[in-house]
Amino acid sequence: MKTNIKHYMPRLLIFLFLALPMQVLLAEETVNQEPGVAQEITAIIAAKQHPYLMLPNFPNRTDDLESLYKMSNHELLWLGNANAEKNITDALNLLANAADHGLKSRNYDTETLRQKLQPALKLKPDSYKELALYDTALSISLLRFLHDLHYGRVNPQGINFNLKLREKKLIDLPLLIKNSLAQNTLAQLPLSVEPQLNQYQKLKAALANYRQLAASAPPFKFEATETLHPGGSHPQIAELRRFLTIVGDLPEDKTVIGTEKLSLYSDAIVAGVKKFQKRHGLTADGNIGKGSVSAFNTPLSYRMTQIELAMERLRWLPELNVGASIIVNIPAFQLWAFDVIDQPNVNIVNMRVVVGNALKTQTPVLMAEMHFIDFMPYWNVPYSIIKNEILPKLIQNRNYLEKENMELVSVFRDGEKPTALNEQTMHLLKEGKLRIRQRPGGKNALGKVKFIFPNKDDVYLHDTPANALFSKSRRDFSHGCVRVANPQKLAEFALKNQDNWNAETIQLAMNTPKMQRVILKKPIPVLFFYTTAFFDQYDKLEFYPDIYGHDAVLLEALSKPDDLSDQSLFISRNATPEAAIK
């Protein structure tokens, strides 16, 4: 019997050893290490929480922290060397100036770390735990700052911004920190991680300018009970002139004197008001009504917030491909088509658009690729429109479909034969078993051309017969798709490198009764974006009303700081992009 126990004992020990949880084994390994800083740093990383930090848990930064200290054999990075005070001060200055990048310094425990700096510098070499706590706290805060600056603070998928996930990680934050310490270039770290888009860099400069204006500009509130027209007078004209000069819409004029002239709404001030109106999404007619007064009285601090939110959203974008691109900024009601998206002085196609209704059918934020164009398209009517709009009219008037050049079909398919309307087909239509499409022609809701980029929301760019809507300053009237003011110009842009296509052949296709599909040789990236602060092609900073309330949603999300998970940013190797997004 003793022999049997002796025989099985090694196997039993092996079984028990393998059954121990990995965390227990790691903890035992940590305990068995020689006392020292490395042991304390390893324990902090394993615990994934830190007592010094406002946000103590850091599971989403653990891998980067482990990688950073692994490069130094888990020894101190910041303390315990001749350059400690200088390096730490440089790092703290980066965190303290987070506002320059539209971030919040308090999210990185800057003041706590600054208060603890001098005591930490005076710690004895054998104060292992205290040394490790300060060193890792600074590392975590710096990693959080750089991660936020590069990727943003909010997962866009969580607030219905269906942007593409990144293919792979292109930046190594721990290695950047290590090299910056070695090369004494910590101050340059933000330039290495922030978005390099021209739009982002311009917004960052504008943020600094508006911060200065908000701090130094005198308070301004324009009072008006009725619309002020050019040539009229108002007691606050002098204040208005000063305000327009401060925000850059009116050149400074020191020659204006006298109370009579100061109260006159003169041509010079009208010109400044028109520039201001255009930059703020208003009808630029020079008449000062409720909309203009509201824009005048919006605090400059709120404009700063709009710029900060715009910078945050630009951080969400994956690296954009070089080449032609089309961007629609939804609250701007504008489309831009670029030959090269981020190079100045290139030919830019710009036009007005109509987007989805703010209350009912908002246009989604998305990234997709335009693959083909339909000239003289059918309009495949969505069932929601059939149910809510067409069926009630059809019940009242059985000739409604013919009047609107529409037809019943079983499926949306090329060459599909129409079905006659009768009691049976009417019943099937109500049950959603039949479809309605509108034939090509002058009444077609899609006009003469449709630009198609497959996406889960089934939205697209298209022409429209309702051209009068483009003259309005606010243009959210569609069912979700985006109507373009100059479809021929957009078609010329999309087909400029396509054989046998030019302005004449495009115009012919747009006036031929039969539908024609053109497949693009090279797909064109399309971005439906949403930002209420944006530099136009003339380098003018424009602000737009938050028509869909997305700014408010983003502000709410940003009010709850957290570490963004890398898993939410990148396409999983084991999942399709669509699955990763969901």
XYZ file of C-alpha atoms in Angstrom:
582
model
C 0.000 0.000 0.000
C 2.861 2.357 0.889
C 4.452 1.613 -2.455
C 1.306 2.602 -4.300
C 1.091 5.958 -2.472
C 4.721 6.596 -3.180
C 4.145 5.753 -6.814
C 1.130 8.089 -7.276
C 2.362 11.000 -5.148
C 4.337 12.772 -7.942
C 1.329 12.594 -10.283
C -0.948 13.935 -7.544
C 1.378 16.862 -6.905
C 1.539 17.641 -10.612
C -2.263 17.564 -10.840
C -2.663 19.866 -7.859
C -0.007 22.246 -9.213
C -1.703 22.502 -12.630
C -5.095 23.052 -10.995
C -3.907 26.189 -9.174
C -5.284 29.402 -10.695
C -2.703 31.302 -12.705
C -3.210 34.420 -10.578
C -2.254 32.473 -7.443
C 0.907 31.241 -9.115
C 1.805 34.769 -10.227
C 1.151 36.100 -6.754
C 3.388 33.370 -5.279
C 6.107 34.256 -7.773
C 5.835 37.933 -6.757
C 6.060 37.040 -3.064
C 9.125 34.888 -3.657
C 11.008 37.696 -5.441
C 13.733 39.541 -3.577
C 12.268 42.669 -1.896
C 12.714 45.665 -4.144
C 11.153 48.119 -6.565
C 10.699 45.492 -9.288
C 8.561 43.387 -6.963
C 6.386 46.384 -6.049
C 5.956 47.478 -9.674
C 5.031 43.928 -10.679
C 2.452 43.797 -7.888
C 0.868 47.114 -8.957
C 0.591 45.957 -12.565
C -0.902 42.623 -11.480
C -3.469 44.365 -9.260
C -4.610 46.629 -12.156
C -5.492 49.391 -9.743
C -3.684 52.320 -8.214
C -4.508 54.191 -4.978
C -3.145 57.561 -6.179
C -5.455 57.934 -9.154
C -8.922 59.437 -9.443
C -9.785 56.510 -11.743
C -7.955 53.798 -9.758
C -8.729 50.791 -11.960
C -6.696 50.570 -15.158
C -7.362 47.148 -16.784
C -7.422 48.727 -20.270
C -3.972 50.282 -19.778
C -2.394 47.256 -18.076
C -0.842 45.785 -21.244
C 0.801 49.088 -22.154
C 2.026 49.583 -18.586
C 3.477 46.076 -18.482
C 5.162 46.628 -21.854
C 6.627 49.943 -20.681
C 8.188 48.494 -17.525
C 9.249 45.270 -19.178
C 11.664 47.329 -21.292
C 13.385 48.466 -18.071
C 13.259 45.122 -16.258
C 10.525 46.526 -14.028
C 12.829 49.135 -12.541
C 11.962 52.814 -12.023
C 11.476 54.919 -15.149
C 11.092 58.368 -13.621
C 12.601 58.369 -10.135
C 16.031 57.368 -8.949
C 18.186 59.015 -11.611
C 19.950 62.340 -12.156
C 17.264 63.644 -14.545
C 14.297 62.598 -12.421
C 12.989 66.049 -11.500
C 13.369 67.453 -15.019
C 11.777 64.441 -16.721
C 8.871 64.300 -14.279
C 8.304 68.046 -14.567
C 8.275 67.770 -18.380
C 5.725 64.962 -18.174
C 3.563 66.870 -15.695
C 3.650 69.931 -17.945
C 2.278 67.804 -20.798
C -0.597 66.690 -18.593
C -1.164 70.209 -17.264
C -1.455 71.528 -20.841
C -3.976 68.865 -21.892
C -6.493 71.670 -22.553
C -4.351 72.775 -25.526
C -5.469 69.526 -27.166
C -9.097 69.761 -26.127
C -8.585 67.345 -23.209
C -9.079 67.774 -19.454
C -5.972 67.970 -17.270
C -7.896 66.740 -14.224
C -8.514 63.376 -15.939
C -4.784 62.648 -15.641
C -4.391 63.428 -11.908
C -1.977 66.239 -12.704
C -2.341 68.161 -9.456
C -2.109 65.060 -7.288
C 1.098 64.009 -9.010
C 2.531 67.519 -8.772
C 1.795 67.682 -5.041
C 3.467 64.322 -4.470
C 6.535 65.138 -6.589
C 8.831 66.720 -3.994
C 8.107 64.082 -1.322
C 8.740 61.391 -3.960
C 12.088 62.922 -4.931
C 13.156 62.768 -1.256
C 12.269 59.103 -0.766
C 15.044 56.814 0.418
C 16.305 54.174 -2.050
C 14.778 51.391 0.054
C 11.283 52.964 0.090
C 10.358 50.468 -2.582
C 6.594 50.647 -2.362
C 6.354 54.456 -2.295
C 8.837 54.804 -5.169
C 6.921 52.252 -7.232
C 3.578 53.908 -6.495
C 4.650 57.340 -7.713
C 6.553 56.018 -10.725
C 3.686 53.872 -11.973
C 1.080 56.564 -11.261
C 2.901 58.977 -13.563
C 3.303 56.273 -16.218
C -0.399 55.392 -16.137
C -1.434 59.048 -16.381
C 0.894 59.671 -19.309
C -0.316 56.526 -21.094
C -3.918 57.635 -20.553
C -3.191 61.107 -21.936
C -1.418 59.789 -25.047
C -4.083 57.139 -25.661
C -6.860 59.739 -25.403
C -4.965 62.100 -27.690
C -4.476 59.465 -30.365
C -7.703 57.443 -30.242
C -10.156 59.701 -28.421
C -11.903 59.213 -25.090
C -15.197 57.702 -26.287
C -15.988 54.637 -28.376
C -17.890 56.116 -31.363
C -19.796 52.868 -31.885
C -21.380 53.363 -28.481
C -23.027 56.631 -29.571
C -24.121 55.469 -33.057
C -21.173 56.820 -35.034
C -20.683 53.846 -37.335
C -17.106 54.560 -38.322
C -14.795 51.817 -39.551
C -12.594 50.119 -37.010
C -8.833 50.345 -37.413
C -7.153 47.469 -39.226
C -4.238 47.241 -36.791
C -2.307 49.161 -34.166
C 0.131 51.515 -35.859
C 1.511 53.268 -32.812
C 3.468 51.870 -29.850
C 2.859 54.201 -26.915
C 5.239 52.480 -24.443
C 8.090 52.563 -26.955
C 7.412 56.236 -27.697
C 7.615 57.073 -23.987
C 10.824 55.057 -23.529
C 12.511 56.686 -26.535
C 11.357 60.163 -25.533
C 12.883 59.687 -22.085
C 16.136 58.427 -23.565
C 16.319 61.269 -26.111
C 15.086 64.006 -23.763
C 12.159 64.812 -26.101
C 9.143 64.348 -23.826
C 7.751 67.742 -24.858
C 7.407 66.463 -28.447
C 5.298 63.418 -27.513
C 1.893 64.950 -28.443
C 3.116 65.703 -31.964
C 3.913 61.999 -32.384
C 0.441 60.750 -31.463
C -2.154 63.410 -32.345
C -4.019 63.237 -35.697
C -1.997 64.746 -38.529
C -5.051 65.828 -40.541
C -4.945 69.479 -41.607
C -8.470 69.873 -40.268
C -7.341 68.761 -36.810
C -4.294 71.024 -36.771
C -6.394 74.036 -37.782
C -8.937 73.279 -35.071
C -6.181 73.018 -32.466
C -4.915 76.485 -33.442
C -8.487 77.824 -33.396
C -9.001 76.386 -29.906
C -6.004 78.345 -28.614
C -7.343 81.498 -30.275
C -10.863 81.111 -28.867
C -9.483 80.346 -25.413
C -7.614 83.634 -25.509
C -10.692 85.475 -26.788
C -12.930 83.938 -24.126
C -10.495 85.083 -21.440
C -9.946 88.622 -22.722
C -13.026 89.708 -24.693
C -15.478 91.993 -22.853
C -18.932 90.510 -22.152
C -21.357 90.993 -25.046
C -25.113 90.479 -25.198
C -27.040 91.946 -28.099
C -30.619 92.989 -27.300
C -33.167 93.203 -30.126
C -36.952 92.936 -29.950
C -37.394 93.112 -33.729
C -35.326 92.451 -36.826
C -32.636 95.054 -37.507
C -32.226 95.766 -41.227
C -29.260 97.387 -43.003
C -29.425 101.185 -42.733
C -31.279 101.077 -39.422
C -29.895 102.132 -36.073
C -29.323 100.400 -32.761
C -27.740 101.596 -29.507
C -25.383 98.581 -29.392
C -23.841 99.010 -32.843
C -20.500 100.021 -31.315
C -20.492 96.861 -29.194
C -21.481 94.793 -32.223
C -18.656 96.303 -34.261
C -16.171 95.465 -31.494
C -17.507 91.887 -31.213
C -17.295 91.276 -34.976
C -13.735 92.618 -34.966
C -12.767 90.342 -32.075
C -14.060 87.175 -33.804
C -12.445 88.142 -37.104
C -15.457 89.002 -39.242
C -14.776 92.740 -39.431
C -11.414 94.506 -39.850
C -10.511 96.949 -37.120
C -11.454 100.558 -37.995
C -10.224 103.274 -35.653
C -11.666 106.101 -37.753
C -15.280 105.659 -36.610
C -16.215 108.400 -34.131
C -19.384 110.177 -33.014
C -22.450 108.700 -31.379
C -24.617 109.086 -34.502
C -22.245 107.048 -36.628
C -21.746 104.521 -33.866
C -25.475 103.742 -33.727
C -25.885 103.398 -37.521
C -26.073 99.873 -38.925
C -23.791 100.825 -41.796
C -22.729 98.914 -44.898
C -19.352 98.081 -43.375
C -20.949 96.448 -40.343
C -23.528 94.715 -42.547
C -20.640 93.111 -44.459
C -19.192 91.853 -41.168
C -22.569 90.513 -40.055
C -22.964 88.629 -43.351
C -19.576 86.963 -42.850
C -20.576 86.051 -39.313
C -23.921 84.684 -40.472
C -22.308 82.535 -43.144
C -19.817 81.136 -40.626
C -22.631 80.184 -38.269
C -24.979 78.386 -40.644
C -27.389 81.310 -41.047
C -28.840 83.005 -44.115
C -26.202 85.627 -44.927
C -28.575 88.509 -45.739
C -27.379 91.032 -43.152
C -30.747 91.146 -41.398
C -30.294 90.691 -37.656
C -33.185 88.533 -36.457
C -33.607 85.931 -33.715
C -31.131 83.471 -35.236
C -28.361 86.057 -35.549
C -28.998 87.445 -32.060
C -28.797 83.931 -30.628
C -25.497 83.315 -32.434
C -24.073 86.668 -31.250
C -24.994 85.821 -27.669
C -23.578 82.301 -27.661
C -20.630 82.400 -25.225
C -17.176 82.030 -26.745
C -16.621 79.269 -24.188
C -19.341 77.261 -25.965
C -17.523 77.762 -29.272
C -14.464 76.326 -27.545
C -16.528 73.296 -26.568
C -17.678 72.828 -30.178
C -14.043 72.880 -31.319
C -13.058 70.379 -28.622
C -15.851 68.006 -29.692
C -14.771 68.343 -33.328
C -11.199 67.397 -32.362
C -12.472 64.415 -30.368
C -14.429 63.119 -33.362
C -11.456 63.466 -35.688
C -9.448 61.230 -33.332
C -11.966 58.462 -33.978
C -11.191 58.288 -37.685
C -8.935 55.445 -38.793
C -6.042 56.327 -41.051
C -7.622 57.653 -44.253
C -6.536 56.329 -47.628
C -4.706 58.638 -49.973
C -6.784 59.501 -53.026
C -10.272 60.686 -53.921
C -12.802 60.950 -51.106
C -16.280 62.360 -50.518
C -17.269 63.869 -47.171
C -20.698 65.059 -46.080
C -20.820 67.088 -42.877
C -24.407 66.587 -41.783
C -25.049 69.712 -39.634
C -23.232 71.871 -42.222
C -25.573 70.624 -44.988
C -22.480 70.512 -47.193
C -20.603 67.985 -49.335
C -16.928 68.146 -50.221
C -15.254 65.899 -52.809
C -11.442 65.799 -52.729
C -8.900 64.480 -55.199
C -6.488 64.197 -52.263
C -8.243 64.489 -48.935
C -5.578 66.159 -46.843
C -3.588 68.336 -49.214
C -4.170 72.075 -49.616
C -4.652 73.783 -52.964
C -6.285 70.821 -54.645
C -9.438 70.905 -56.730
C -12.308 70.595 -54.284
C -15.911 70.054 -55.342
C -18.297 71.646 -52.855
C -22.084 71.734 -52.897
C -25.124 72.069 -50.680
C -26.998 68.982 -49.574
C -30.299 68.102 -47.929
C -30.007 65.615 -45.055
C -32.417 63.561 -42.948
C -35.087 65.221 -40.866
C -33.865 65.899 -37.318
C -37.047 64.700 -35.618
C -37.919 61.635 -37.685
C -35.309 60.307 -40.117
C -31.794 61.370 -39.207
C -28.969 60.701 -41.647
C -26.563 58.219 -40.016
C -22.845 58.771 -39.490
C -21.023 56.149 -41.554
C -17.984 55.183 -43.616
C -18.422 53.223 -46.825
C -17.135 52.946 -50.401
C -18.964 54.118 -53.505
C -18.944 51.256 -56.004
C -21.425 52.280 -58.679
C -23.690 54.997 -60.024
C -27.208 54.590 -61.421
C -28.352 57.062 -64.045
C -32.145 57.438 -64.352
C -32.660 55.138 -61.348
C -35.736 53.457 -59.996
C -36.664 54.545 -56.475
C -37.224 51.462 -54.347
C -39.577 52.879 -51.732
C -38.720 51.826 -48.138
C -41.552 49.995 -46.402
C -41.692 52.614 -43.641
C -42.631 55.211 -46.268
C -45.109 52.815 -47.886
C -46.780 52.166 -44.540
C -46.794 55.716 -43.155
C -47.198 57.838 -46.263
C -48.233 55.950 -49.401
C -50.801 53.467 -48.086
C -53.071 56.139 -46.536
C -53.041 58.033 -49.845
C -53.589 54.850 -51.848
C -56.623 53.939 -49.746
C -58.119 57.340 -50.524
C -57.160 57.263 -54.213
C -56.514 53.985 -56.070
C -54.947 55.976 -58.921
C -52.241 57.374 -56.666
C -49.514 54.998 -57.891
C -50.134 55.795 -61.550
C -50.260 59.490 -60.820
C -46.835 59.315 -59.112
C -45.321 57.046 -61.795
C -45.079 54.169 -59.304
C -45.665 50.438 -59.670
C -46.141 47.309 -57.568
C -43.444 44.610 -57.735
C -42.714 41.389 -55.886
C -39.021 42.185 -55.400
C -36.659 45.020 -56.197
C -34.784 43.544 -59.138
C -33.739 44.660 -62.598
C -36.266 43.519 -65.206
C -38.927 42.718 -62.610
C -42.418 42.912 -64.144
C -44.969 45.119 -62.345
C -48.032 43.655 -60.637
C -51.536 45.049 -61.136
C -53.236 46.727 -58.175
C -56.389 44.946 -56.972
C -57.947 43.862 -53.683
C -55.621 40.873 -53.319
C -52.414 42.771 -54.122
C -53.552 45.639 -51.914
C -53.854 43.167 -49.036
C -50.385 41.764 -49.772
C -48.975 45.288 -49.865
C -50.421 46.035 -46.425
C -48.791 42.857 -45.108
C -45.436 43.907 -46.533
C -45.361 41.076 -49.081
C -45.253 43.398 -52.097
C -43.060 46.388 -52.835
C -43.489 49.767 -54.510
C -40.953 51.394 -56.772
C -41.021 54.641 -58.713
C -40.092 54.476 -62.370
C -37.364 56.731 -63.822
C -38.593 60.116 -64.951
C -39.219 63.694 -63.978
C -41.194 62.803 -60.837
C -38.679 60.302 -59.513
C -37.687 61.189 -55.940
C -34.067 60.295 -56.713
C -33.922 62.583 -59.701
C -31.637 61.556 -62.543
C -28.710 59.956 -60.706
C -28.048 57.876 -57.617
C -24.604 57.342 -56.040
C -24.437 53.998 -54.267
C -22.086 52.867 -51.483
C -23.479 49.718 -49.841
C -24.102 50.183 -46.113
C -26.296 48.677 -43.410
C -28.475 51.815 -43.229
C -29.248 51.633 -46.964
C -28.655 55.352 -47.508
C -27.052 56.970 -50.541
C -26.429 60.253 -52.339
C -28.887 61.262 -55.044
C -30.371 63.975 -57.218
C -33.800 65.417 -56.443
C -36.572 67.260 -58.312
C -37.182 69.383 -55.167
C -34.429 71.914 -55.887
C -36.085 74.778 -53.988
C -34.978 73.262 -50.672
C -31.313 73.974 -51.443
C -31.916 77.707 -51.048
C -32.829 77.299 -47.354
C -30.180 77.786 -44.675
C -31.387 74.770 -42.694
C -31.807 71.720 -44.902
C -32.924 68.628 -42.961
C -35.911 67.470 -45.006
C -35.073 63.997 -46.359
C -35.963 60.497 -45.181
C -32.299 59.848 -44.328
C -30.564 59.772 -47.693
C -28.586 62.819 -48.814
C -29.772 64.922 -51.753
C -27.079 66.803 -53.675
C -27.498 70.201 -55.302
C -25.267 69.510 -58.311
C -25.478 65.814 -59.233
C -23.808 66.267 -62.614
C -20.768 67.883 -61.010
C -20.524 65.035 -58.503
C -20.872 62.463 -61.302
C -18.077 64.189 -63.214
C -15.889 63.972 -60.106
C -16.637 60.270 -59.579
C -16.151 59.332 -63.243
C -13.251 61.631 -64.145
C -10.840 58.716 -64.605
C -13.402 56.348 -66.114
C -13.125 55.460 -69.796
C -15.698 57.048 -72.124
C -17.154 59.283 -69.444
C -17.087 63.069 -69.537
C -19.485 65.983 -69.032
C -21.297 65.293 -72.319
C -21.786 61.540 -71.840
C -22.914 62.117 -68.239
C -25.462 64.690 -69.350
C -26.727 62.273 -72.001
C -27.076 59.469 -69.432
C -29.021 61.813 -67.152
C -31.538 62.480 -69.920
C -31.977 58.962 -71.319
C -35.213 57.294 -70.129
C -33.627 53.896 -69.494
C -31.722 53.170 -66.287
C -27.969 52.699 -66.718
C -25.561 51.421 -64.064
C -21.865 52.379 -64.115
C -19.459 50.371 -61.976
C -16.506 52.414 -60.742
C -13.071 51.084 -61.600
C -11.790 52.301 -58.248
C -14.214 52.641 -55.318
C -14.365 56.077 -53.679
C -14.433 56.322 -49.870
C -17.506 58.146 -48.550
C -17.764 59.612 -45.069
C -21.003 60.918 -43.575
C -19.643 62.870 -40.613
C -21.099 65.060 -37.893
C -19.210 67.999 -36.460
C -20.523 71.431 -35.512
C -17.120 73.145 -35.892
C -15.347 72.794 -39.222
C -12.839 74.631 -41.426
C -14.157 75.023 -44.971
C -12.053 74.952 -48.142
C -11.338 78.673 -47.752
C -9.844 78.163 -44.269
C -12.842 79.788 -42.606
C -13.885 78.345 -39.249
C -17.604 77.664 -39.354
C -19.999 76.707 -36.570
C -23.319 74.940 -37.087
C -26.372 74.243 -34.937
C -26.405 70.816 -33.264
C -29.472 69.731 -35.258
C -29.441 66.093 -34.114
C -28.317 66.709 -30.525
C -25.126 64.681 -31.048
C -22.981 67.279 -29.263
C -25.096 66.907 -26.143
C -24.766 63.108 -26.276
C -20.995 63.321 -26.669
C -20.669 65.818 -23.824
C -22.617 63.443 -21.569
C -20.318 60.553 -22.531
C -17.219 62.669 -21.893
C -18.494 63.643 -18.456
C -17.825 60.050 -17.327
C -14.089 59.551 -17.929
C -12.920 56.009 -18.521
C -10.115 54.143 -20.239
C -11.029 53.206 -23.789
C -10.508 49.528 -24.531
C -8.192 48.705 -27.429
C -10.456 45.777 -28.272
C -13.174 48.266 -29.262
C -10.844 50.071 -31.667
C -9.457 47.316 -33.848
C -10.916 44.673 -36.137
C -10.640 41.278 -34.498
C -8.727 38.702 -36.506
C -11.464 36.209 -35.704
C -14.405 38.386 -36.730
C -15.656 40.259 -39.744
C -15.695 44.080 -39.522
C -19.487 44.012 -39.287
C -19.393 41.573 -36.391
C -16.751 43.656 -34.640
C -18.903 46.757 -34.909
C -21.909 45.050 -33.402
